[in-house]
Amino acid sequence: MALFEWDDNLVVGVLEIDDQHQRLVELINLLHDDIISPDKSGSEKITQEILEELVDYTIAHFSIEQYLMDVHEYPESPAHINEHNKFIDKISQFEKDFKEKHANIQQDTLAFLKDWLYNHIMKVDKEFGKFLNSKGVS
Ligand SMILES: [Fe+2]
Ligand SMILES: [Fe+2]
């Protein structure tokens, strides 16, 4: 069973953002499936690839949100961007530890990723989605 089940409560109402959130959920699930896979032999490379994609995709997603904030002069952008930056620091550190120290990705790391994304979408991104809708973006 997937770690993170997508549900429509997570929809923020802006198509591009919603599509990207679904991809992020998928990547977290891929990482989870990889970690719990019974045959882990020789799969460090796969874990590394998923982690890299998760970091790169997250950075790209945040850039697009931040671009939309700039274009539409979103007043809450400093706090929102601050959340993004802290998350990027965290996941970059996971990736670095994995690459350099061969640290295992633990269940609590996955729980952190899932909880952070869920809470961020439900609170901050939904607020931003409402703002964008009010500007005619959907
Ligand atoms: Fe987002
Ligand atoms: Fe966001």
CSV table of N, CA and C and ligand atoms in Angstrom, one decimal:
chain,number,residue,atom,x,y,z
A,1,MET,N,0.8,-1.2,0.0
A,1,MET,CA,0.0,0.0,0.0
A,1,MET,C,0.9,1.3,0.0
A,2,ALA,N,0.4,2.2,-0.7
A,2,ALA,CA,1.2,3.5,-0.8
A,2,ALA,C,1.3,4.2,0.6
A,3,LEU,N,2.4,4.8,0.8
A,3,LEU,CA,2.6,5.5,2.1
A,3,LEU,C,1.7,6.7,2.1
A,4,PHE,N,1.6,7.4,1.0
A,4,PHE,CA,0.9,8.7,0.9
A,4,PHE,C,-0.2,8.6,-0.1
A,5,GLU,N,-1.4,8.4,0.3
A,5,GLU,CA,-2.6,8.3,-0.6
A,5,GLU,C,-3.0,9.7,-1.0
A,6,TRP,N,-3.0,9.9,-2.3
A,6,TRP,CA,-3.5,11.2,-2.8
A,6,TRP,C,-5.0,11.3,-2.5
A,7,ASP,N,-5.5,12.4,-1.9
A,7,ASP,CA,-7.0,12.6,-1.9
A,7,ASP,C,-7.3,14.0,-2.3
A,8,ASP,N,-8.6,14.1,-2.7
A,8,ASP,CA,-8.9,15.4,-3.4
A,8,ASP,C,-9.0,16.6,-2.4
A,9,ASN,N,-8.9,16.3,-1.1
A,9,ASN,CA,-8.8,17.4,-0.1
A,9,ASN,C,-7.5,18.2,-0.4
A,10,LEU,N,-6.5,17.5,-1.1
A,10,LEU,CA,-5.2,18.2,-1.3
A,10,LEU,C,-5.3,19.2,-2.5
A,11,VAL,N,-6.4,19.1,-3.2
A,11,VAL,CA,-6.4,20.0,-4.4
A,11,VAL,C,-6.4,21.5,-4.0
A,12,VAL,N,-5.5,22.3,-4.6
A,12,VAL,CA,-5.4,23.7,-4.3
A,12,VAL,C,-6.2,24.5,-5.3
A,13,GLY,N,-6.5,23.9,-6.4
A,13,GLY,CA,-7.4,24.6,-7.4
A,13,GLY,C,-6.6,25.4,-8.5
A,14,VAL,N,-5.3,25.0,-8.6
A,14,VAL,CA,-4.5,25.6,-9.7
A,14,VAL,C,-3.9,24.4,-10.4
A,15,LEU,N,-4.3,24.1,-11.6
A,15,LEU,CA,-3.9,22.9,-12.3
A,15,LEU,C,-2.5,22.5,-12.3
A,16,GLU,N,-1.6,23.5,-12.7
A,16,GLU,CA,-0.2,23.2,-12.7
A,16,GLU,C,0.4,22.8,-11.4
A,17,ILE,N,-0.1,23.5,-10.3
A,17,ILE,CA,0.4,23.2,-9.0
A,17,ILE,C,-0.1,21.8,-8.5
A,18,ASP,N,-1.4,21.6,-8.8
A,18,ASP,CA,-1.9,20.3,-8.4
A,18,ASP,C,-1.2,19.1,-9.1
A,19,ASP,N,-1.0,19.3,-10.4
A,19,ASP,CA,-0.2,18.2,-11.1
A,19,ASP,C,1.1,17.9,-10.4
A,20,GLN,N,1.8,19.0,-10.1
A,20,GLN,CA,3.2,18.9,-9.5
A,20,GLN,C,3.1,18.3,-8.1
A,21,HIS,N,2.1,18.6,-7.4
A,21,HIS,CA,1.9,18.0,-6.0
A,21,HIS,C,1.7,16.5,-6.2
A,22,GLN,N,0.9,16.1,-7.2
A,22,GLN,CA,0.7,14.7,-7.4
A,22,GLN,C,2.0,13.9,-7.7
A,23,ARG,N,2.8,14.6,-8.5
A,23,ARG,CA,4.1,14.0,-8.8
A,23,ARG,C,5.0,13.9,-7.6
A,24,LEU,N,5.0,14.9,-6.7
A,24,LEU,CA,5.8,14.8,-5.5
A,24,LEU,C,5.3,13.7,-4.6
A,25,VAL,N,4.0,13.5,-4.5
A,25,VAL,CA,3.4,12.4,-3.7
A,25,VAL,C,3.9,11.1,-4.3
A,26,GLU,N,3.9,11.0,-5.6
A,26,GLU,CA,4.3,9.8,-6.3
A,26,GLU,C,5.8,9.5,-6.0
A,27,LEU,N,6.6,10.5,-6.0
A,27,LEU,CA,8.1,10.3,-5.7
A,27,LEU,C,8.3,9.9,-4.3
A,28,ILE,N,7.5,10.4,-3.3
A,28,ILE,CA,7.7,10.0,-1.9
A,28,ILE,C,7.2,8.5,-1.8
A,29,ASN,N,6.2,8.1,-2.6
A,29,ASN,CA,5.7,6.7,-2.6
A,29,ASN,C,6.8,5.8,-3.2
A,30,LEU,N,7.4,6.3,-4.3
A,30,LEU,CA,8.5,5.5,-4.9
A,30,LEU,C,9.6,5.2,-4.0
A,31,LEU,N,10.0,6.3,-3.2
A,31,LEU,CA,11.1,6.2,-2.3
A,31,LEU,C,10.7,5.2,-1.2
A,32,HIS,N,9.5,5.3,-0.7
A,32,HIS,CA,9.0,4.4,0.3
A,32,HIS,C,9.0,2.9,-0.2
A,33,ASP,N,8.5,2.7,-1.4
A,33,ASP,CA,8.5,1.3,-2.0
A,33,ASP,C,9.9,0.8,-2.1
A,34,ASP,N,10.8,1.7,-2.5
A,34,ASP,CA,12.2,1.3,-2.7
A,34,ASP,C,12.8,0.8,-1.3
A,35,ILE,N,12.5,1.6,-0.3
A,35,ILE,CA,13.1,1.4,1.1
A,35,ILE,C,12.6,0.1,1.6
A,36,ILE,N,11.2,-0.2,1.4
A,36,ILE,CA,10.7,-1.4,2.1
A,36,ILE,C,10.8,-2.6,1.2
A,37,SER,N,11.4,-2.4,0.0
A,37,SER,CA,11.6,-3.6,-0.9
A,37,SER,C,12.4,-4.7,-0.3
A,38,PRO,N,11.9,-5.9,-0.4
A,38,PRO,CA,12.6,-7.0,0.3
A,38,PRO,C,13.9,-7.3,-0.2
A,39,ASP,N,14.1,-7.0,-1.5
A,39,ASP,CA,15.5,-7.2,-2.1
A,39,ASP,C,16.2,-5.9,-2.3
A,40,LYS,N,16.9,-5.5,-1.3
A,40,LYS,CA,17.6,-4.2,-1.4
A,40,LYS,C,19.0,-4.3,-2.0
A,41,SER,N,19.4,-5.6,-2.3
A,41,SER,CA,20.8,-5.7,-2.8
A,41,SER,C,21.1,-5.0,-4.1
A,42,GLY,N,22.1,-4.2,-4.0
A,42,GLY,CA,22.5,-3.4,-5.2
A,42,GLY,C,21.6,-2.3,-5.6
A,43,SER,N,20.6,-1.9,-4.8
A,43,SER,CA,19.7,-0.9,-5.3
A,43,SER,C,20.0,0.5,-4.7
A,44,GLU,N,21.2,0.6,-4.2
A,44,GLU,CA,21.5,2.0,-3.7
A,44,GLU,C,21.5,3.0,-4.8
A,45,LYS,N,21.8,2.6,-6.0
A,45,LYS,CA,21.8,3.5,-7.1
A,45,LYS,C,20.3,4.0,-7.4
A,46,ILE,N,19.4,3.0,-7.3
A,46,ILE,CA,18.0,3.4,-7.5
A,46,ILE,C,17.5,4.4,-6.4
A,47,THR,N,17.8,4.1,-5.2
A,47,THR,CA,17.4,5.0,-4.1
A,47,THR,C,18.0,6.4,-4.4
A,48,GLN,N,19.3,6.4,-4.8
A,48,GLN,CA,20.0,7.7,-5.1
A,48,GLN,C,19.2,8.5,-6.2
A,49,GLU,N,18.8,7.7,-7.2
A,49,GLU,CA,18.1,8.4,-8.4
A,49,GLU,C,16.8,8.9,-7.9
A,50,ILE,N,16.1,8.2,-7.1
A,50,ILE,CA,14.7,8.7,-6.7
A,50,ILE,C,14.9,10.0,-5.8
A,51,LEU,N,15.9,9.9,-4.9
A,51,LEU,CA,16.2,11.0,-4.0
A,51,LEU,C,16.6,12.3,-4.8
A,52,GLU,N,17.4,12.0,-5.8
A,52,GLU,CA,17.8,13.2,-6.7
A,52,GLU,C,16.6,13.8,-7.4
A,53,GLU,N,15.8,12.9,-7.9
A,53,GLU,CA,14.6,13.4,-8.6
A,53,GLU,C,13.7,14.2,-7.7
A,54,LEU,N,13.6,13.6,-6.5
A,54,LEU,CA,12.7,14.3,-5.5
A,54,LEU,C,13.2,15.7,-5.2
A,55,VAL,N,14.5,15.8,-5.0
A,55,VAL,CA,15.1,17.1,-4.7
A,55,VAL,C,15.0,18.1,-5.9
A,56,ASP,N,15.3,17.6,-7.0
A,56,ASP,CA,15.3,18.4,-8.2
A,56,ASP,C,13.8,18.9,-8.5
A,57,TYR,N,12.9,17.9,-8.4
A,57,TYR,CA,11.5,18.2,-8.7
A,57,TYR,C,11.0,19.2,-7.7
A,58,THR,N,11.3,19.0,-6.5
A,58,THR,CA,10.9,19.9,-5.4
A,58,THR,C,11.4,21.4,-5.7
A,59,ILE,N,12.6,21.5,-6.0
A,59,ILE,CA,13.2,22.8,-6.3
A,59,ILE,C,12.5,23.5,-7.5
A,60,ALA,N,12.2,22.6,-8.5
A,60,ALA,CA,11.5,23.2,-9.7
A,60,ALA,C,10.1,23.6,-9.4
A,61,HIS,N,9.5,22.8,-8.6
A,61,HIS,CA,8.1,23.1,-8.2
A,61,HIS,C,8.0,24.4,-7.3
A,62,PHE,N,8.9,24.5,-6.4
A,62,PHE,CA,8.9,25.7,-5.6
A,62,PHE,C,9.3,27.0,-6.4
A,63,SER,N,10.1,26.8,-7.4
A,63,SER,CA,10.5,28.0,-8.3
A,63,SER,C,9.2,28.4,-9.0
A,64,ILE,N,8.4,27.5,-9.5
A,64,ILE,CA,7.2,27.9,-10.2
A,64,ILE,C,6.2,28.6,-9.3
A,65,GLU,N,6.0,28.0,-8.1
A,65,GLU,CA,5.2,28.7,-7.1
A,65,GLU,C,5.7,30.1,-6.8
A,66,GLN,N,7.0,30.2,-6.7
A,66,GLN,CA,7.6,31.5,-6.3
A,66,GLN,C,7.5,32.5,-7.5
A,67,TYR,N,7.6,32.0,-8.7
A,67,TYR,CA,7.4,32.8,-9.9
A,67,TYR,C,5.9,33.4,-9.9
A,68,LEU,N,5.0,32.5,-9.6
A,68,LEU,CA,3.6,33.0,-9.6
A,68,LEU,C,3.3,34.0,-8.5
A,69,MET,N,4.1,33.8,-7.3
A,69,MET,CA,4.0,34.8,-6.2
A,69,MET,C,4.5,36.2,-6.7
A,70,ASP,N,5.6,36.2,-7.4
A,70,ASP,CA,6.2,37.4,-7.9
A,70,ASP,C,5.2,38.1,-8.9
A,71,VAL,N,4.8,37.3,-9.9
A,71,VAL,CA,3.9,37.9,-10.9
A,71,VAL,C,2.7,38.5,-10.4
A,72,HIS,N,2.1,37.8,-9.4
A,72,HIS,CA,0.8,38.3,-8.8
A,72,HIS,C,0.9,39.1,-7.5
A,73,GLU,N,2.2,39.4,-7.2
A,73,GLU,CA,2.5,40.2,-6.0
A,73,GLU,C,1.7,39.7,-4.7
A,74,TYR,N,2.0,38.4,-4.4
A,74,TYR,CA,1.4,37.7,-3.3
A,74,TYR,C,2.0,38.3,-2.0
A,75,PRO,N,1.1,38.9,-1.1
A,75,PRO,CA,1.6,39.5,0.1
A,75,PRO,C,2.2,38.5,1.1
A,76,GLU,N,1.8,37.3,1.1
A,76,GLU,CA,2.4,36.3,2.1
A,76,GLU,C,3.6,35.6,1.6
A,77,SER,N,4.2,36.0,0.5
A,77,SER,CA,5.3,35.3,-0.1
A,77,SER,C,6.5,35.1,0.9
A,78,PRO,N,6.9,36.1,1.7
A,78,PRO,CA,8.2,35.8,2.5
A,78,PRO,C,8.0,34.6,3.4
A,79,ALA,N,6.9,34.5,4.1
A,79,ALA,CA,6.7,33.3,5.0
A,79,ALA,C,6.7,32.0,4.2
A,80,HIS,N,6.0,32.1,3.1
A,80,HIS,CA,5.8,30.9,2.3
A,80,HIS,C,7.2,30.4,1.7
A,81,ILE,N,7.9,31.4,1.2
A,81,ILE,CA,9.3,31.1,0.6
A,81,ILE,C,10.2,30.5,1.7
A,82,ASN,N,10.1,31.1,2.9
A,82,ASN,CA,10.9,30.6,4.0
A,82,ASN,C,10.6,29.1,4.3
A,83,GLU,N,9.4,28.7,4.3
A,83,GLU,CA,9.0,27.3,4.4
A,83,GLU,C,9.7,26.5,3.3
A,84,HIS,N,9.6,26.9,2.1
A,84,HIS,CA,10.2,26.2,1.0
A,84,HIS,C,11.7,26.0,1.2
A,85,ASN,N,12.4,27.1,1.6
A,85,ASN,CA,13.8,27.1,1.8
A,85,ASN,C,14.2,26.1,2.9
A,86,LYS,N,13.5,26.1,4.0
A,86,LYS,CA,13.8,25.2,5.1
A,86,LYS,C,13.7,23.7,4.6
A,87,PHE,N,12.7,23.5,3.8
A,87,PHE,CA,12.4,22.1,3.3
A,87,PHE,C,13.5,21.7,2.4
A,88,ILE,N,14.0,22.6,1.5
A,88,ILE,CA,15.0,22.3,0.6
A,88,ILE,C,16.3,21.9,1.3
A,89,ASP,N,16.6,22.7,2.4
A,89,ASP,CA,17.8,22.5,3.2
A,89,ASP,C,17.7,21.0,3.8
A,90,LYS,N,16.5,20.7,4.3
A,90,LYS,CA,16.4,19.4,4.9
A,90,LYS,C,16.6,18.2,3.9
A,91,ILE,N,15.9,18.3,2.8
A,91,ILE,CA,16.0,17.2,1.8
A,91,ILE,C,17.4,17.1,1.1
A,92,SER,N,18.0,18.3,1.0
A,92,SER,CA,19.3,18.3,0.4
A,92,SER,C,20.3,17.6,1.4
A,93,GLN,N,20.0,17.8,2.7
A,93,GLN,CA,20.9,17.1,3.7
A,93,GLN,C,20.7,15.6,3.7
A,94,PHE,N,19.4,15.2,3.5
A,94,PHE,CA,19.1,13.7,3.4
A,94,PHE,C,19.9,13.1,2.2
A,95,GLU,N,19.9,13.9,1.1
A,95,GLU,CA,20.5,13.4,-0.1
A,95,GLU,C,22.0,13.3,0.1
A,96,LYS,N,22.6,14.4,0.7
A,96,LYS,CA,24.0,14.4,1.0
A,96,LYS,C,24.5,13.3,1.9
A,97,ASP,N,23.7,13.1,3.0
A,97,ASP,CA,24.0,12.0,3.9
A,97,ASP,C,24.0,10.7,3.2
A,98,PHE,N,23.0,10.5,2.4
A,98,PHE,CA,22.9,9.2,1.7
A,98,PHE,C,24.0,9.0,0.8
A,99,LYS,N,24.4,10.0,0.0
A,99,LYS,CA,25.5,9.9,-0.9
A,99,LYS,C,26.8,9.8,-0.3
A,100,GLU,N,27.1,10.6,0.7
A,100,GLU,CA,28.4,10.6,1.3
A,100,GLU,C,28.7,9.7,2.4
A,101,LYS,N,27.6,9.5,3.3
A,101,LYS,CA,27.8,8.6,4.4
A,101,LYS,C,27.1,7.3,4.3
A,102,HIS,N,26.4,7.1,3.1
A,102,HIS,CA,25.6,5.9,2.9
A,102,HIS,C,24.6,5.7,4.0
A,103,ALA,N,24.1,6.8,4.5
A,103,ALA,CA,23.1,6.7,5.6
A,103,ALA,C,21.8,6.2,5.0
A,104,ASN,N,21.2,5.3,5.7
A,104,ASN,CA,19.9,4.7,5.2
A,104,ASN,C,18.8,5.7,5.3
A,105,ILE,N,17.9,5.6,4.4
A,105,ILE,CA,16.7,6.4,4.5
A,105,ILE,C,15.8,5.7,5.5
A,106,GLN,N,15.4,6.3,6.6
A,106,GLN,CA,14.6,5.7,7.6
A,106,GLN,C,13.1,6.0,7.4
A,107,GLN,N,12.3,5.2,8.1
A,107,GLN,CA,10.9,5.4,8.1
A,107,GLN,C,10.6,6.8,8.6
A,108,ASP,N,11.3,7.3,9.6
A,108,ASP,CA,11.0,8.6,10.1
A,108,ASP,C,11.3,9.7,9.1
A,109,THR,N,12.3,9.5,8.3
A,109,THR,CA,12.5,10.4,7.2
A,109,THR,C,11.4,10.5,6.2
A,110,LEU,N,10.9,9.3,5.9
A,110,LEU,CA,9.7,9.2,5.0
A,110,LEU,C,8.5,9.9,5.6
A,111,ALA,N,8.3,9.7,6.9
A,111,ALA,CA,7.2,10.3,7.6
A,111,ALA,C,7.3,11.8,7.6
A,112,PHE,N,8.6,12.3,7.8
A,112,PHE,CA,8.8,13.7,7.8
A,112,PHE,C,8.4,14.3,6.4
A,113,LEU,N,8.8,13.6,5.3
A,113,LEU,CA,8.5,14.1,3.9
A,113,LEU,C,7.0,14.1,3.7
A,114,LYS,N,6.4,13.1,4.1
A,114,LYS,CA,4.9,13.0,3.9
A,114,LYS,C,4.2,14.1,4.7
A,115,ASP,N,4.5,14.2,6.0
A,115,ASP,CA,3.8,15.1,6.9
A,115,ASP,C,4.1,16.6,6.4
A,116,TRP,N,5.4,16.8,6.1
A,116,TRP,CA,5.7,18.2,5.7
A,116,TRP,C,4.9,18.6,4.4
A,117,LEU,N,4.9,17.7,3.4
A,117,LEU,CA,4.2,18.0,2.2
A,117,LEU,C,2.7,18.1,2.4
A,118,TYR,N,2.1,17.2,3.2
A,118,TYR,CA,0.7,17.2,3.5
A,118,TYR,C,0.3,18.6,4.2
A,119,ASN,N,1.0,18.9,5.2
A,119,ASN,CA,0.7,20.1,6.0
A,119,ASN,C,0.9,21.4,5.2
A,120,HIS,N,2.0,21.4,4.4
A,120,HIS,CA,2.3,22.5,3.6
A,120,HIS,C,1.2,22.8,2.5
A,121,ILE,N,0.8,21.7,1.9
A,121,ILE,CA,-0.3,21.8,0.9
A,121,ILE,C,-1.6,22.3,1.5
A,122,MET,N,-1.9,21.6,2.6
A,122,MET,CA,-3.2,21.9,3.3
A,122,MET,C,-3.3,23.3,3.8
A,123,LYS,N,-2.2,23.9,4.3
A,123,LYS,CA,-2.3,25.2,4.9
A,123,LYS,C,-1.8,26.3,3.9
A,124,VAL,N,-0.5,26.3,3.6
A,124,VAL,CA,0.1,27.4,2.9
A,124,VAL,C,-0.2,27.4,1.4
A,125,ASP,N,-0.1,26.2,0.8
A,125,ASP,CA,-0.4,26.2,-0.7
A,125,ASP,C,-1.9,26.4,-1.0
A,126,LYS,N,-2.8,25.9,-0.1
A,126,LYS,CA,-4.2,26.2,-0.3
A,126,LYS,C,-4.5,27.7,-0.2
A,127,GLU,N,-3.9,28.3,0.8
A,127,GLU,CA,-4.1,29.8,0.9
A,127,GLU,C,-3.7,30.5,-0.4
A,128,PHE,N,-2.5,30.1,-0.9
A,128,PHE,CA,-2.0,30.6,-2.1
A,128,PHE,C,-2.9,30.3,-3.3
A,129,GLY,N,-3.4,29.1,-3.3
A,129,GLY,CA,-4.3,28.7,-4.4
A,129,GLY,C,-5.5,29.6,-4.4
A,130,LYS,N,-6.1,29.9,-3.2
A,130,LYS,CA,-7.3,30.8,-3.2
A,130,LYS,C,-6.9,32.2,-3.7
A,131,PHE,N,-5.7,32.6,-3.3
A,131,PHE,CA,-5.3,34.0,-3.8
A,131,PHE,C,-5.2,34.0,-5.3
A,132,LEU,N,-4.6,32.9,-5.9
A,132,LEU,CA,-4.4,32.8,-7.3
A,132,LEU,C,-5.8,32.8,-8.0
A,133,ASN,N,-6.7,32.0,-7.4
A,133,ASN,CA,-8.0,31.9,-8.0
A,133,ASN,C,-8.7,33.3,-8.1
A,134,SER,N,-8.4,34.1,-7.0
A,134,SER,CA,-9.0,35.4,-6.9
A,134,SER,C,-8.4,36.3,-8.0
A,135,LYS,N,-7.2,35.9,-8.5
A,135,LYS,CA,-6.6,36.7,-9.6
A,135,LYS,C,-6.9,36.1,-11.0
A,136,GLY,N,-7.8,35.1,-11.0
A,136,GLY,CA,-8.2,34.5,-12.2
A,136,GLY,C,-7.3,33.3,-12.7
A,137,VAL,N,-6.4,32.9,-11.8
A,137,VAL,CA,-5.5,31.8,-12.2
A,137,VAL,C,-6.1,30.5,-11.6
A,138,SER,N,-6.3,29.5,-12.5
A,138,SER,CA,-6.8,28.2,-12.0
A,138,SER,C,-6.2,27.0,-12.7
B,1,FE,FE,3.5,23.4,-3.4
B,2,FE,FE,4.4,26.0,-1.4
